[in-house]
Amino acid sequence: MQHGRRTALVTGGARGIGLEVCRQLADRGLRVLVAARKREAAEEACRTIGAAALPLAMDVTSAKSVGEAVGEARALAGGIDVLVNNAGVSLDGQLRPPYVDEDLLRATLDTNLTGAWRVVEAVVPGMVESGYGRVVNVTSSYGSLSLMDSGRHPAYRISKTALNALTRMLAAELAGTGVLVNAADPGWTRSGMGGPSAPRGPEEGADTPVWLATLPEGDGTTGGLFAGRRPLPW
Ligand SMILES: NC(=O)c1ccc[n+]([C@@H]2O[C@H](COP(=O)([O-])OP(=O)(O)OC[C@H]3O[C@@H](n4cnc5c(N)ncnc54)[C@H](OP(=O)(O)O)[C@@H]3O)[C@@H](O)[C@H]2O)c1
């Protein structure tokens, strides 16, 4: 069946890897909803992307903010076909297991796990209804259980392990609906989080998320974890 222009929503889309994901999706002909906590930041990002980009204010730690932003997105663009859960924080200090900073753990999970889940809850039922969707959870190799060789960055890493689990569960629940759900590790990338010494630029960091966000019609790739467009061990 023919479809009109696809619409993508990218959380944390006004800077870093998210901004580059927005640019690349717009280059591929999608309409892009650029979400940032501050509307002005989203507006500024949209100016640099062009007419395909529309700004949204969304804080993923607030169900109210997510609900209002997704309502506004639907009013602006109709349905949402592609969701890139890119918003993330890395807050860890020096504490490692057996020591725990509970407030920091909660704050990290609230953005990196529950935040993504809130947006999924607001957006994915519409995808199922339309019979098409691409969900990309931006994770990290740091969350891979097979790479847990130290207790460094415990809250961040556990939040990404949990996001990976959500990816698997959601993919299983949505099997056969036309909605594909995958996790993408951008690799160590120059950004606010990655810092200036990272080996990858944002173009390379955005490549795997964008590839998964634009899997063609009929592609069955779902429930996977990928880095550099290749499977990564869970
Ligand atoms: N850079 C790396 O080396 C690397 C490696 C592996 C994985 N990742 C993952 O890639 C993703 C993007 O990271 P980045 O490197 O581009 O980091 P960044 O430059 O620090 O950007 C973080 C983004 O997350 C958004 N964000 C944070 N808290 C939010 C909230 N409560 N609600 C909505 N948005 C929120 C920020 O939005 P505002 O503009 O509103 O602040 C910003 O756009 C993250 O999920 C990160 O874990 C990064």
CSV table of C-alpha atoms and ligand atoms in Angstrom, one decimal:
chain,number,residue,atom,x,y,z
A,1,MET,CA,0.0,0.0,0.0
A,2,GLN,CA,1.2,3.5,-0.8
A,3,HIS,CA,1.8,5.8,2.1
A,4,GLY,CA,2.4,9.6,2.4
A,5,ARG,CA,5.4,11.1,4.0
A,6,ARG,CA,6.5,9.3,7.2
A,7,THR,CA,6.8,11.3,10.4
A,8,ALA,CA,9.5,10.7,13.0
A,9,LEU,CA,9.7,11.8,16.7
A,10,VAL,CA,13.2,12.1,18.1
A,11,THR,CA,13.5,12.7,21.9
A,12,GLY,CA,16.5,14.8,22.9
A,13,GLY,CA,16.6,15.9,19.3
A,14,ALA,CA,18.0,19.4,19.7
A,15,ARG,CA,21.7,18.5,20.3
A,16,GLY,CA,24.3,15.7,20.2
A,17,ILE,CA,23.5,12.5,18.5
A,18,GLY,CA,19.8,13.2,18.5
A,19,LEU,CA,20.2,16.4,16.4
A,20,GLU,CA,22.2,14.5,13.9
A,21,VAL,CA,19.5,11.7,13.8
A,22,CYS,CA,17.0,14.4,13.0
A,23,ARG,CA,19.2,15.8,10.2
A,24,GLN,CA,19.7,12.4,8.6
A,25,LEU,CA,16.0,11.5,8.8
A,26,ALA,CA,15.1,14.8,7.2
A,27,ASP,CA,17.6,14.2,4.5
A,28,ARG,CA,15.9,10.9,3.8
A,29,GLY,CA,12.6,12.7,3.3
A,30,LEU,CA,10.9,12.2,6.6
A,31,ARG,CA,9.0,14.9,8.5
A,32,VAL,CA,10.9,15.2,11.9
A,33,LEU,CA,9.5,16.2,15.2
A,34,VAL,CA,12.4,17.5,17.2
A,35,ALA,CA,11.8,17.2,20.9
A,36,ALA,CA,13.8,19.0,23.6
A,37,ARG,CA,13.1,20.0,27.2
A,38,LYS,CA,13.2,23.7,26.2
A,39,ARG,CA,11.0,24.6,23.2
A,40,GLU,CA,13.5,27.4,22.2
A,41,ALA,CA,16.3,24.8,21.9
A,42,ALA,CA,14.0,22.7,19.7
A,43,GLU,CA,13.1,25.7,17.6
A,44,GLU,CA,16.7,26.6,17.1
A,45,ALA,CA,17.6,23.1,16.1
A,46,CYS,CA,14.7,23.1,13.6
A,47,ARG,CA,16.0,26.3,12.0
A,48,THR,CA,19.3,24.5,11.3
A,49,ILE,CA,17.5,21.4,9.8
A,50,GLY,CA,15.0,23.1,7.6
A,51,ALA,CA,11.3,23.0,6.7
A,52,ALA,CA,11.0,19.2,7.4
A,53,ALA,CA,11.6,19.8,11.1
A,54,LEU,CA,9.0,20.8,13.7
A,55,PRO,CA,9.8,21.7,17.3
A,56,LEU,CA,8.3,20.1,20.4
A,57,ALA,CA,8.8,20.6,24.1
A,58,MET,CA,9.1,17.3,25.9
A,59,ASP,CA,10.6,16.3,29.2
A,60,VAL,CA,10.6,12.4,29.3
A,61,THR,CA,10.6,12.4,33.1
A,62,SER,CA,7.1,13.8,33.1
A,63,ALA,CA,4.1,11.8,31.9
A,64,LYS,CA,2.2,15.0,31.6
A,65,SER,CA,4.8,16.6,29.4
A,66,VAL,CA,5.1,13.5,27.2
A,67,GLY,CA,1.3,13.3,26.8
A,68,GLU,CA,1.0,17.0,25.9
A,69,ALA,CA,3.9,16.8,23.4
A,70,VAL,CA,2.5,13.7,21.7
A,71,GLY,CA,-0.9,15.3,21.5
A,72,GLU,CA,0.7,18.4,19.9
A,73,ALA,CA,2.7,16.1,17.6
A,74,ARG,CA,-0.5,14.4,16.4
A,75,ALA,CA,-2.1,17.8,15.8
A,76,LEU,CA,0.9,19.0,13.8
A,77,ALA,CA,1.7,15.9,11.8
A,78,GLY,CA,-1.1,13.3,12.1
A,79,GLY,CA,0.4,9.9,13.1
A,80,ILE,CA,3.9,9.2,14.3
A,81,ASP,CA,5.5,6.4,12.3
A,82,VAL,CA,9.0,6.4,13.7
A,83,LEU,CA,10.1,6.9,17.3
A,84,VAL,CA,13.8,7.4,18.3
A,85,ASN,CA,14.2,7.2,22.0
A,86,ASN,CA,17.4,9.1,22.2
A,87,ALA,CA,17.1,11.2,25.3
A,88,GLY,CA,19.5,10.0,28.0
A,89,VAL,CA,21.6,11.1,30.9
A,90,SER,CA,24.8,9.8,32.4
A,91,LEU,CA,25.0,11.0,36.0
A,92,ASP,CA,27.3,8.5,37.8
A,93,GLY,CA,30.0,9.8,40.2
A,94,GLN,CA,32.7,7.6,41.8
A,95,LEU,CA,30.5,5.2,43.7
A,96,ARG,CA,30.5,1.6,42.5
A,97,PRO,CA,28.8,-1.6,43.8
A,98,PRO,CA,28.6,-2.5,46.7
A,99,TYR,CA,27.9,1.2,47.3
A,100,VAL,CA,24.8,2.8,45.8
A,101,ASP,CA,23.6,6.4,45.4
A,102,GLU,CA,19.9,5.8,45.4
A,103,ASP,CA,18.8,9.3,44.3
A,104,LEU,CA,21.2,9.2,41.3
A,105,LEU,CA,20.1,5.7,40.4
A,106,ARG,CA,16.4,6.7,40.4
A,107,ALA,CA,17.1,9.9,38.4
A,108,THR,CA,19.0,7.9,35.8
A,109,LEU,CA,16.4,5.2,35.5
A,110,ASP,CA,13.6,7.8,35.3
A,111,THR,CA,15.1,9.3,32.1
A,112,ASN,CA,16.9,6.3,30.4
A,113,LEU,CA,14.4,3.6,31.1
A,114,THR,CA,11.0,5.0,32.3
A,115,GLY,CA,11.4,8.0,30.1
A,116,ALA,CA,11.7,5.9,27.0
A,117,TRP,CA,8.9,3.7,28.2
A,118,ARG,CA,6.5,6.7,28.8
A,119,VAL,CA,7.1,7.8,25.2
A,120,VAL,CA,6.5,4.3,24.0
A,121,GLU,CA,3.2,4.1,25.8
A,122,ALA,CA,2.1,7.4,24.3
A,123,VAL,CA,3.2,6.6,20.7
A,124,VAL,CA,3.2,2.9,20.0
A,125,PRO,CA,-0.6,2.2,20.2
A,126,GLY,CA,-1.1,4.6,17.3
A,127,MET,CA,1.6,2.7,15.3
A,128,VAL,CA,-0.1,-0.7,16.0
A,129,GLU,CA,-3.4,0.9,14.8
A,130,SER,CA,-1.8,2.0,11.5
A,131,GLY,CA,0.1,-1.3,11.0
A,132,TYR,CA,3.5,0.4,10.6
A,133,GLY,CA,6.1,1.6,13.1
A,134,ARG,CA,9.8,1.8,13.7
A,135,VAL,CA,11.0,2.2,17.3
A,136,VAL,CA,14.7,2.7,18.0
A,137,ASN,CA,16.0,2.7,21.6
A,138,VAL,CA,19.4,4.4,21.8
A,139,THR,CA,21.3,2.3,24.2
A,140,SER,CA,25.0,1.7,24.8
A,141,SER,CA,27.5,-1.2,24.7
A,142,TYR,CA,27.9,-0.3,28.4
A,143,GLY,CA,24.5,-1.9,29.0
A,144,SER,CA,25.6,-5.2,27.5
A,145,LEU,CA,25.6,-8.0,30.1
A,146,SER,CA,28.4,-9.7,28.2
A,147,LEU,CA,30.6,-6.7,28.8
A,148,MET,CA,30.0,-6.2,32.6
A,149,ASP,CA,33.7,-6.4,33.4
A,150,SER,CA,33.7,-3.7,36.2
A,151,GLY,CA,31.4,-1.7,38.4
A,152,ARG,CA,32.1,1.6,36.6
A,153,HIS,CA,29.1,3.9,35.8
A,154,PRO,CA,26.7,1.4,37.4
A,155,ALA,CA,23.5,3.5,37.2
A,156,TYR,CA,24.0,4.4,33.6
A,157,ARG,CA,24.9,0.9,32.6
A,158,ILE,CA,22.0,-0.7,34.5
A,159,SER,CA,19.6,1.8,32.9
A,160,LYS,CA,20.8,0.7,29.4
A,161,THR,CA,20.6,-3.0,30.3
A,162,ALA,CA,17.0,-2.4,31.4
A,163,LEU,CA,16.3,-0.4,28.2
A,164,ASN,CA,17.6,-3.4,26.2
A,165,ALA,CA,15.2,-5.7,28.1
A,166,LEU,CA,12.3,-3.3,27.3
A,167,THR,CA,13.4,-3.5,23.7
A,168,ARG,CA,13.1,-7.3,23.7
A,169,MET,CA,9.8,-7.4,25.5
A,170,LEU,CA,8.2,-4.7,23.3
A,171,ALA,CA,9.4,-6.4,20.1
A,172,ALA,CA,7.9,-9.7,21.3
A,173,GLU,CA,4.6,-8.1,22.2
A,174,LEU,CA,4.4,-6.4,18.8
A,175,ALA,CA,5.4,-9.3,16.6
A,176,GLY,CA,3.4,-9.4,13.5
A,177,THR,CA,1.9,-5.9,13.9
A,178,GLY,CA,4.2,-4.1,11.4
A,179,VAL,CA,6.0,-2.3,14.3
A,180,LEU,CA,9.7,-3.1,14.5
A,181,VAL,CA,11.6,-2.4,17.7
A,182,ASN,CA,15.4,-2.4,18.0
A,183,ALA,CA,18.2,-1.1,20.2
A,184,ALA,CA,21.1,0.9,18.7
A,185,ASP,CA,24.5,1.6,20.3
A,186,PRO,CA,25.9,4.7,18.6
A,187,GLY,CA,29.4,3.9,19.9
A,188,TRP,CA,31.6,6.4,21.7
A,189,THR,CA,30.6,9.7,20.0
A,190,ARG,CA,31.6,13.4,20.5
A,191,SER,CA,28.7,15.1,22.3
A,192,GLY,CA,27.8,16.6,25.6
A,193,MET,CA,27.8,13.1,27.0
A,194,GLY,CA,30.7,11.6,25.0
A,195,GLY,CA,33.0,14.6,25.4
A,196,PRO,CA,35.4,16.0,22.9
A,197,SER,CA,37.9,13.1,22.8
A,198,ALA,CA,35.5,10.4,21.4
A,199,PRO,CA,36.7,8.9,18.2
A,200,ARG,CA,33.3,9.2,16.3
A,201,GLY,CA,31.6,12.3,15.1
A,202,PRO,CA,27.8,12.6,15.4
A,203,GLU,CA,27.3,11.6,11.7
A,204,GLU,CA,28.8,8.1,12.5
A,205,GLY,CA,27.0,7.9,15.9
A,206,ALA,CA,23.6,8.6,14.2
A,207,ASP,CA,24.1,6.1,11.5
A,208,THR,CA,22.9,2.9,13.2
A,209,PRO,CA,19.9,4.5,14.8
A,210,VAL,CA,18.9,6.1,11.5
A,211,TRP,CA,19.3,2.8,9.7
A,212,LEU,CA,17.0,1.0,12.1
A,213,ALA,CA,14.5,4.0,12.0
A,214,THR,CA,14.2,3.6,8.3
A,215,LEU,CA,14.1,-0.2,7.8
A,216,PRO,CA,12.2,-0.7,4.6
A,217,GLU,CA,8.7,-2.1,4.3
A,218,GLY,CA,8.8,-5.9,4.5
A,219,ASP,CA,12.0,-5.9,6.6
A,220,GLY,CA,11.6,-8.3,9.6
A,221,THR,CA,14.5,-7.0,11.7
A,222,THR,CA,13.1,-6.6,15.3
A,223,GLY,CA,14.1,-7.4,18.8
A,224,GLY,CA,17.8,-6.8,18.0
A,225,LEU,CA,20.7,-4.9,19.5
A,226,PHE,CA,23.1,-3.3,16.9
A,227,ALA,CA,26.3,-1.3,16.7
A,228,GLY,CA,27.8,-0.2,13.4
A,229,ARG,CA,24.8,-1.9,11.8
A,230,ARG,CA,26.0,-5.3,13.1
A,231,PRO,CA,24.4,-7.4,16.0
A,232,LEU,CA,26.0,-6.7,19.4
A,233,PRO,CA,25.8,-9.3,22.2
A,234,TRP,CA,23.2,-8.6,24.8
B,1,LIG,N1,28.0,10.0,23.2
B,1,LIG,C1,28.3,8.8,23.4
B,1,LIG,O1,29.5,8.4,23.4
B,1,LIG,C2,27.2,7.7,23.6
B,1,LIG,C3,27.6,6.4,23.6
B,1,LIG,C4,26.6,5.4,23.8
B,1,LIG,C5,25.3,5.8,23.9
B,1,LIG,N2,24.9,7.1,23.9
B,1,LIG,C6,23.5,7.5,24.1
B,1,LIG,O2,23.1,8.3,23.0
B,1,LIG,C7,22.0,9.2,23.4
B,1,LIG,C8,22.3,10.6,23.1
B,1,LIG,O3,23.4,11.0,23.9
B,1,LIG,P1,24.4,12.2,23.4
B,1,LIG,O4,25.8,11.6,23.4
B,1,LIG,O5,23.9,12.9,22.3
B,1,LIG,O6,24.3,13.1,24.8
B,1,LIG,P2,24.1,14.6,25.1
B,1,LIG,O7,24.8,15.4,24.1
B,1,LIG,O8,24.4,14.8,26.5
B,1,LIG,O9,22.5,14.8,24.8
B,1,LIG,C9,21.6,14.2,25.7
B,1,LIG,C10,20.2,14.5,25.1
B,1,LIG,O10,19.2,13.9,26.0
B,1,LIG,C11,18.2,14.8,26.2
B,1,LIG,N3,17.6,14.7,27.6
B,1,LIG,C12,18.2,14.4,28.7
B,1,LIG,N4,17.3,14.4,29.7
B,1,LIG,C13,16.1,14.5,29.2
B,1,LIG,C14,14.8,14.6,29.6
B,1,LIG,N5,14.5,14.4,30.9
B,1,LIG,N6,13.8,14.8,28.7
B,1,LIG,C15,14.0,14.9,27.4
B,1,LIG,N7,15.3,14.9,26.9
B,1,LIG,C16,16.3,14.7,27.8
B,1,LIG,C17,18.9,16.2,26.1
B,1,LIG,O11,17.9,17.1,25.8
B,1,LIG,P3,18.0,18.7,26.2
B,1,LIG,O12,18.5,19.4,25.0
B,1,LIG,O13,16.6,19.0,26.5
B,1,LIG,O14,18.9,18.8,27.4
B,1,LIG,C18,19.9,16.0,25.0
B,1,LIG,O15,19.2,16.2,23.7
B,1,LIG,C19,21.8,8.9,24.9
B,1,LIG,O16,20.8,8.0,25.1
B,1,LIG,C20,23.2,8.2,25.3
B,1,LIG,O17,23.0,7.4,26.4
B,1,LIG,C21,25.9,8.1,23.8
